[in-house]
Coordinates of C-alpha atoms in Angstrom, one line a residue:
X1 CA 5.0 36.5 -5.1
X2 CA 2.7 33.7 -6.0
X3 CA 4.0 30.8 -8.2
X4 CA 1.9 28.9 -10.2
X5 CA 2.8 25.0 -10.4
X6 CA 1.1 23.1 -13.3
X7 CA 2.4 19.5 -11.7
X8 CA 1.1 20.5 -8.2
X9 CA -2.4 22.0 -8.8
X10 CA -3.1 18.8 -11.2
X11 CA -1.9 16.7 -8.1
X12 CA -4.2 18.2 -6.0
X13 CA -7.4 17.9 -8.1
X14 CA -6.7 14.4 -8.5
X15 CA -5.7 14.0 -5.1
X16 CA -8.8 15.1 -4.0
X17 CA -10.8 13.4 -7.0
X18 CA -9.8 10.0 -5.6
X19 CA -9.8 10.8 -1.9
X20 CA -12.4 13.3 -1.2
X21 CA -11.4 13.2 2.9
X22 CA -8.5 14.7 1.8
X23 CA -10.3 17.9 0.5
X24 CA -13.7 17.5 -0.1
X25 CA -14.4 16.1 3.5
X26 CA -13.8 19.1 5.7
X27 CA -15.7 18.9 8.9
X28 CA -18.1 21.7 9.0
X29 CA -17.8 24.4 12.2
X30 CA -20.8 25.4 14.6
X31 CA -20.7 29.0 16.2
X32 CA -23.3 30.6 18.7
X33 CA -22.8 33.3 20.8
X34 CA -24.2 33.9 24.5
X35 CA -25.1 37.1 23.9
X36 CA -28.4 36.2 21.6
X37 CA -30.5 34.2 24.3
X38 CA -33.9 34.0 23.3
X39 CA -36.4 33.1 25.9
X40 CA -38.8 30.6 24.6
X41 CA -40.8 29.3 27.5
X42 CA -41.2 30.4 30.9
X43 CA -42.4 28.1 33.5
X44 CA -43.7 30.8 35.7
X45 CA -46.3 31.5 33.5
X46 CA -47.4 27.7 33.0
X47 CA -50.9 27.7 32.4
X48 CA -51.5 24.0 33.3
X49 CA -52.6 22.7 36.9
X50 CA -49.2 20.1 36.2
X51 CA -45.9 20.8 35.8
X52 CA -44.9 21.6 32.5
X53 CA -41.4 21.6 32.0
X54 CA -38.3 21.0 29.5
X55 CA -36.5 18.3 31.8
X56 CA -34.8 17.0 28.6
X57 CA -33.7 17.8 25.1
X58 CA -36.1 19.3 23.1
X59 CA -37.6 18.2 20.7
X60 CA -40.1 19.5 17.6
X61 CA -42.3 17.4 15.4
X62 CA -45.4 18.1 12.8
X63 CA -48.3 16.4 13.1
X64 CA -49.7 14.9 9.5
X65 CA -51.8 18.0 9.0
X66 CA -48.3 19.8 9.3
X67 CA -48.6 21.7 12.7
X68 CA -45.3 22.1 14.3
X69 CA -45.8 20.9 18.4
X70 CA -42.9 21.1 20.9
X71 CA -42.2 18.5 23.6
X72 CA -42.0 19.3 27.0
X73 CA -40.6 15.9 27.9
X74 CA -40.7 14.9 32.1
X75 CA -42.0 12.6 34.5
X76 CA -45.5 13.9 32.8
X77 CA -45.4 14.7 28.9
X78 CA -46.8 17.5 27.2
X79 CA -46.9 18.9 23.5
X80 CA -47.4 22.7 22.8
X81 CA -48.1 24.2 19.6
X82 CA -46.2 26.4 17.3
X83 CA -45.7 28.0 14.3
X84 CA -41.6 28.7 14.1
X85 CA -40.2 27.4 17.2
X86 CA -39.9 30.6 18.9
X87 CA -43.8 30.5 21.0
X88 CA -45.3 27.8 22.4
X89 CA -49.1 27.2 23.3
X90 CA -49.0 24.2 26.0
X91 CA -51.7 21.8 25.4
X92 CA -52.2 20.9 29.5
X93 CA -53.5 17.2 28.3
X94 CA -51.1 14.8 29.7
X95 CA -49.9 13.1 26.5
X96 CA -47.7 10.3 28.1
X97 CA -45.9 9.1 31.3
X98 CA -44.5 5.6 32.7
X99 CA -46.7 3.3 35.1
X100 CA -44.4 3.6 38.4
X101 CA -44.0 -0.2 37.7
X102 CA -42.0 -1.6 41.2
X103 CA -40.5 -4.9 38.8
X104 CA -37.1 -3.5 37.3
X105 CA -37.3 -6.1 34.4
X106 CA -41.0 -4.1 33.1
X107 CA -38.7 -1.2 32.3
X108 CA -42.1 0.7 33.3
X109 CA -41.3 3.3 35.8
X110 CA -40.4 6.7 35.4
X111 CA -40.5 8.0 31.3
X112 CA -39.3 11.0 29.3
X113 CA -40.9 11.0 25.5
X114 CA -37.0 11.6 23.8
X115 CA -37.1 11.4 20.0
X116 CA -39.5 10.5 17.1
X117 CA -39.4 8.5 13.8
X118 CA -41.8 8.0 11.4
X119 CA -41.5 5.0 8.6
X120 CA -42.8 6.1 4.8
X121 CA -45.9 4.7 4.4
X122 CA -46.8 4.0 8.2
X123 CA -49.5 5.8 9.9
X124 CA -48.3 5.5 13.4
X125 CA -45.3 7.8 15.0
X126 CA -42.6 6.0 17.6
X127 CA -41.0 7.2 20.1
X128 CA -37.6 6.8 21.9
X129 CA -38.5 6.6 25.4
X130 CA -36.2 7.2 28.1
X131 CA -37.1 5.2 31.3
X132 CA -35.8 5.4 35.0
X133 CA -35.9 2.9 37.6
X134 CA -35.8 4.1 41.1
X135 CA -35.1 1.4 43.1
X136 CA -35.4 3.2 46.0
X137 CA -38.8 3.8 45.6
X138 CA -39.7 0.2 46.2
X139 CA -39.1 -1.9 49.3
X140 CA -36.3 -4.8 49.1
X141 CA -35.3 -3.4 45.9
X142 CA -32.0 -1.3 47.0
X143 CA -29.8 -1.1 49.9
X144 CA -29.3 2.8 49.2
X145 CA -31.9 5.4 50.1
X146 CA -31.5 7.6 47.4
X147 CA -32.6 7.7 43.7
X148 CA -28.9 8.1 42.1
X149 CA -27.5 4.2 43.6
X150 CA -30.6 2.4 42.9
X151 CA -31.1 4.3 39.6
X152 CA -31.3 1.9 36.5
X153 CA -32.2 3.2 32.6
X154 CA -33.3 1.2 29.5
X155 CA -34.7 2.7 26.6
X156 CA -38.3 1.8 25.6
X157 CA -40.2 2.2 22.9
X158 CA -44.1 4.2 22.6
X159 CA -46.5 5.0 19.4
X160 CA -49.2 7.4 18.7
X161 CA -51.3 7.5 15.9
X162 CA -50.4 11.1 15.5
X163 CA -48.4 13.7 17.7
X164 CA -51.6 15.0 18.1
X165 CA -52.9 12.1 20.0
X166 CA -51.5 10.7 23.3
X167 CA -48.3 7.9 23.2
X168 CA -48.8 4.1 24.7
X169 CA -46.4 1.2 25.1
X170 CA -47.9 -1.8 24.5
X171 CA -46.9 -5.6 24.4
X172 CA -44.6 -7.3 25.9
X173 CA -41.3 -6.6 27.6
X174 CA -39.3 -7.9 24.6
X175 CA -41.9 -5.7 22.3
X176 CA -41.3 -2.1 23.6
X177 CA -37.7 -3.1 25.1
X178 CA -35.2 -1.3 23.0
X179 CA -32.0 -1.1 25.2
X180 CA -31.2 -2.4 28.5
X181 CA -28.1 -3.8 30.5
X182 CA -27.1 -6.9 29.8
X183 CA -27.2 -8.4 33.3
X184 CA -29.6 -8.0 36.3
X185 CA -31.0 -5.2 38.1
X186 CA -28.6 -5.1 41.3
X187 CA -29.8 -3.6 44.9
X188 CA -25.8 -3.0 45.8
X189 CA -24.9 -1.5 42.5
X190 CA -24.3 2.0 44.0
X191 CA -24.7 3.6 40.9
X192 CA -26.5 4.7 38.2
X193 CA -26.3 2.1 35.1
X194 CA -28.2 1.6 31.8
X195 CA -28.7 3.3 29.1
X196 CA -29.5 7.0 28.5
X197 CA -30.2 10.2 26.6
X198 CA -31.4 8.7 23.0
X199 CA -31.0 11.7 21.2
X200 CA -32.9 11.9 17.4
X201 CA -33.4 10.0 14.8
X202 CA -31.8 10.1 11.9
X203 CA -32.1 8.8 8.5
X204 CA -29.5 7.5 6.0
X205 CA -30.5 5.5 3.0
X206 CA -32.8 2.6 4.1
X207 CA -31.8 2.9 7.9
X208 CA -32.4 5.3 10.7
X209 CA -29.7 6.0 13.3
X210 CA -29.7 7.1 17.1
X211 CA -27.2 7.9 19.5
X212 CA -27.6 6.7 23.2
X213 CA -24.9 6.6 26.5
X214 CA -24.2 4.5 28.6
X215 CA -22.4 3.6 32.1
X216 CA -21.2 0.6 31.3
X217 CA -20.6 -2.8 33.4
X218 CA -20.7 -6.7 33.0
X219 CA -18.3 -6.5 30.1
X220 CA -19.6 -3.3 28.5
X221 CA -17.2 -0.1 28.4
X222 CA -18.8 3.3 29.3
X223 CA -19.4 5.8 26.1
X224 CA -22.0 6.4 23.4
X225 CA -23.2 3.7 21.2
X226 CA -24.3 3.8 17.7
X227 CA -27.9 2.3 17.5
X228 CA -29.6 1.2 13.5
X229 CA -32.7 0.2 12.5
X230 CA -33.9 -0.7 8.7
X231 CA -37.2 1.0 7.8
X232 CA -39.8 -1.3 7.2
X233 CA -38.6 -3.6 10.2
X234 CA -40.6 -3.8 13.4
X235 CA -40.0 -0.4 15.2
X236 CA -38.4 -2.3 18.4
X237 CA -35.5 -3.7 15.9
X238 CA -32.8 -1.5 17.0
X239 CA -29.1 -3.5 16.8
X240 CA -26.4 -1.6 18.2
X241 CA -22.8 -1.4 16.2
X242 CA -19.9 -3.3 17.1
X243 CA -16.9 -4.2 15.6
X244 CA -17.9 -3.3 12.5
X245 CA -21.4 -4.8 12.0
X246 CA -24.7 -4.2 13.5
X247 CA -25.9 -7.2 15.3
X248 CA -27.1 -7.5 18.6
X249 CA -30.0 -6.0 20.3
X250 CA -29.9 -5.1 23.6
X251 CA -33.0 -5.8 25.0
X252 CA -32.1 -7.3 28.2
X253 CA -32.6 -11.4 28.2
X254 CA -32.2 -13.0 31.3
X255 CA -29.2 -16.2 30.8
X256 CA -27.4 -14.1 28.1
X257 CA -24.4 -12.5 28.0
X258 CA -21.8 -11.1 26.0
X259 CA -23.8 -8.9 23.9
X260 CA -21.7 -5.2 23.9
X261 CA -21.9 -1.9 22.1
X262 CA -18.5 -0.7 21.0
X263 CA -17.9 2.9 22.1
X264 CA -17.4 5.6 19.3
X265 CA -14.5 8.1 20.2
X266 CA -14.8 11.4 20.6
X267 CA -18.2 11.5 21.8
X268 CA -19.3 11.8 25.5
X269 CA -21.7 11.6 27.8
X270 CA -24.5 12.7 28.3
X271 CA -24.9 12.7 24.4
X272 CA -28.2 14.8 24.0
X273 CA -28.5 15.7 20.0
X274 CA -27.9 14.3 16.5
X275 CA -28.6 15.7 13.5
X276 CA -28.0 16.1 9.5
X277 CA -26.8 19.1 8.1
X278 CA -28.8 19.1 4.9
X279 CA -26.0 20.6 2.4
X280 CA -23.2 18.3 3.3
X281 CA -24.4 15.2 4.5
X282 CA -22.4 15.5 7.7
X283 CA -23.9 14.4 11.5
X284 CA -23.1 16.8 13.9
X285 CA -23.4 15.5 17.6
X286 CA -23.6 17.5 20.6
X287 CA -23.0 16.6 24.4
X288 CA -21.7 17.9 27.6
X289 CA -18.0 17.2 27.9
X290 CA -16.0 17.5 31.3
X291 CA -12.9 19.9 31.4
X292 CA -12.4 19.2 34.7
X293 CA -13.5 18.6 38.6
X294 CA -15.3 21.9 38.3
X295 CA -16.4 22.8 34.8
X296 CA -17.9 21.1 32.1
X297 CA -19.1 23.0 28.9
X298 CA -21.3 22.3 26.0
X299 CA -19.5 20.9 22.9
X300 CA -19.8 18.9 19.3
X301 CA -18.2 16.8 17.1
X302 CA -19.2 16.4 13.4
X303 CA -18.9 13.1 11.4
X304 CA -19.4 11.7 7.7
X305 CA -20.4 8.2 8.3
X306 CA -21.8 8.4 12.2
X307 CA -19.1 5.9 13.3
X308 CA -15.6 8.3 13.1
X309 CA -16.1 11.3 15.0
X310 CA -14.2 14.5 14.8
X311 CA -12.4 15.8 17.9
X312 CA -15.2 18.0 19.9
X313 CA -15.0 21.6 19.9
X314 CA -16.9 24.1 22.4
X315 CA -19.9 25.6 22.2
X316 CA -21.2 28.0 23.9
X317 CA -18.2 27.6 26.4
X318 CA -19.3 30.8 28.8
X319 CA -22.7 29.6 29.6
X320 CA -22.6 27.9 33.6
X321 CA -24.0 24.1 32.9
X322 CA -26.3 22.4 35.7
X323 CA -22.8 20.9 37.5
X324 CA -21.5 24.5 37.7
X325 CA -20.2 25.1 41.4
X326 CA -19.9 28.5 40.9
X327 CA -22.5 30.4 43.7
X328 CA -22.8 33.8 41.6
X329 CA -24.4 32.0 39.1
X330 CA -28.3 33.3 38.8
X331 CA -28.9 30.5 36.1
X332 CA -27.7 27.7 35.5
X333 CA -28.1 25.7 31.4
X334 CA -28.3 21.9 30.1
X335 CA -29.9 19.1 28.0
X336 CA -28.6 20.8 24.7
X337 CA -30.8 20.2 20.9
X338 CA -29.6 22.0 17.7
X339 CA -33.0 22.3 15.8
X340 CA -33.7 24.1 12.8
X341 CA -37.5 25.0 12.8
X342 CA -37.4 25.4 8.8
X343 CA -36.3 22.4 8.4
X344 CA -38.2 19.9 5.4
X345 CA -37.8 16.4 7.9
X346 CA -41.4 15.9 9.8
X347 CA -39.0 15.1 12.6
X348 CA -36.6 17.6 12.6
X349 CA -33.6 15.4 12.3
X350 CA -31.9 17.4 9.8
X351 CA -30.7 21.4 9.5
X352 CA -29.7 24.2 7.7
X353 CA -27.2 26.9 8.1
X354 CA -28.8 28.7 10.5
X355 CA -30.6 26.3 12.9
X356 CA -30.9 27.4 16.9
X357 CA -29.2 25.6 19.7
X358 CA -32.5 24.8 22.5
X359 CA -31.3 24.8 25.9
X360 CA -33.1 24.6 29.8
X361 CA -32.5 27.4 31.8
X362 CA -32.4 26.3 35.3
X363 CA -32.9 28.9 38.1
X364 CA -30.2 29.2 40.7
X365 CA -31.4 29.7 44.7
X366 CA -29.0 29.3 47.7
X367 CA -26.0 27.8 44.8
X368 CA -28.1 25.0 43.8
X369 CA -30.8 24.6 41.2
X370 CA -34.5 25.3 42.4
X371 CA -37.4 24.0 40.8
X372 CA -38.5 26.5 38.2
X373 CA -36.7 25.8 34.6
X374 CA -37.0 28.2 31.3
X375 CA -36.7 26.9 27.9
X376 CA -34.4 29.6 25.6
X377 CA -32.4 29.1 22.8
X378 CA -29.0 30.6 21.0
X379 CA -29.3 31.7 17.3
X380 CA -26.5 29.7 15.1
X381 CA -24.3 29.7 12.1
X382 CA -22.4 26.5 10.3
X383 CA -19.7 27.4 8.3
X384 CA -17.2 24.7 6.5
X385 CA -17.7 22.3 3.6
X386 CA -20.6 23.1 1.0

């Protein structure tokens, strides 16, 4: 039999009056289910002469005459049109790619368009741009012979008039340069270091946000890092958070040092998606996290203020990821984007209820990953706080 107590329900409303995490602050819950894949893309039926392929998080945008296009981000970038997310008409113009620049400190080599912003009342669009050195590639510039120990990643910045029209970096270094490690490139550094994977931008008041991992070294601790920018600044102005404040940007300065990002918990790496659920307010982020030596699964984690993360919760947990190990596998999934094609933002940062999870279908040949990638996504519903 139910009770009725005066004294406690009058606790509880003001209880959760004057501290809304208490009640009004639950985290809201993401669910998909493999069953629904929908096949988006096939590369097998590219009708370009290049390579057109999703080799990162995808990404939509409208153009200012409020066409939706869909970016096929890779060592060569392409848009394709499309009117709800769920067909895409490749435009087989290159739209933007990095010079092959042999200098590490040009942060010019190898580029992936990531994520767009737009400030009110600026004509141009910006990129995130996610560049790769390969050392290797370059005589005297690493001892190793392979891409992985000589590999070193900044983030750069690029700008278009329109999405329509193709991306350029201009300036110099300290112009385009939005995040770099803070000491030098290093032949013997055996690994991969930098930072990676900006995933969208979102807004929040007067500032935009972004999301980015890194690998750590010199004093820096491997994680994600919170990156802000106030509209209205100049677009390379990026500070990163840290102990509290955002301060420092960390576009690589030779002579300095002690400039860190301060790694938010919960979150790993490789951090591929952030957005806003419209209703709530809340930022849900989603990464791959490792279970263990041989699995590693798509997951989230949902926050109110993009600094206190909840604990991450699986998505999508049957679906074999690009590490899989498992030789019965016919394909193989990764670089994860929730998008919600209705959404009102020209960038797509924020979602619904029913948004779609994007993913890269890899094809599997002899237990390892060929060359021929899909792009599908996974119908989804968010239930929790309203």
């Amino acid at each position: 039999m139910i009770v009725f107590n005066l004294k406690f329900f009058v606790a509880v409303v003001w209880a959760c009056f004057f501290a809304s995490q208490v009640c009004a602050k639950e985290s809201i819950e993401l669910f998909s289910s493999e069953t629904y894949e929908q096949i988006i893309y096939l590369e097998a039926n590219n009708p370009c002469h290049s390579k057109v392929t999703p080799d990162a998080p995808f990404r939509l945008v409208r153009s200012d005459s409020g066409d939706i296009y869909g970016i096929f981000s890779h060592v060569k970038n392409f848009r394709a049109k499309t009117k709800d997310g769920s067909y895409f008409e490749v435009d087989c113009n290159l739209m933007y790619s990095g010079g092959r620049n042999a200098d590490p400190y040009r942060f010019d080599d190898f580029r992936w368009l990531a994520s767009f912003w737009r400030d009110p009342g600026d004509t141009k669009i910006y990129a995130l741009v996610h560049n790769e050195y390969h050392g290797h590639r370059y005589p005297g510039r690493c001892k190793f012979e392979s891409y992985l120990p000589c590999w070193a990643n900044s983030i750069v910045l690029a700008s278009a008039p329109d999405i329509t029209e193709n991306f350029v970096t201009t300036g110099d270094v300290d112009d385009y340069l939005i995040a770099a490690p803070q000491f030098p490139y290093d032949k013997y550094q055996g690994r991969n270091r930098g930072f990676f994977n900006p995933t969208n931008v979102v807004q929040s008041g007067r500032f935009m946000y972004f999301l980015a991992e890194t690998t750590g070294g010199g004093g820096q601790k491997s994680g994600v890092c919170l990156f802000r920018r106030e509209i209205g600044d100049a677009p390379q102005s990026w500070t990163t958070y840290n102990q509290g404040g955002f301060i420092d940007r960390m576009n690589y300065s030779e002579g300095e040092s002690g400039k860190v990002c301060e790694v938010l918990g919960n979150l790993q790496g490789p951090i591929m998606g952030l957005v806003r659920h419209a209703s709530t307010g809340q930022y849900v982020a989603v990464f791959v996290r490792y279970v263990s030596p041989q699995r590693s699964e798509l997951a989230y984690s949902t926050s109110h203020d993009l600094i206190r993360w909840s604990e991450s919760r699986a998505l999508l947990p049957q679906l074999p990821l690009m590490w899989s190990r498992d030789c019965s596998d016919s394909y193989r999934y990764g670089y994860p984007s929730i998008i919600d094609p209705n959404s009102s933002d020209r960038d797509f940062g924020t979602i619904g209820d029913k948004p779609y999870i994007y993913l890269t279908r890899f094809h599997v040949s002899g237990c390892k990953l060929n060359e021929q990638r899909d792009l599908v996504r996974f119908p989804m519903n968010i239930f929790g706080a309203q």
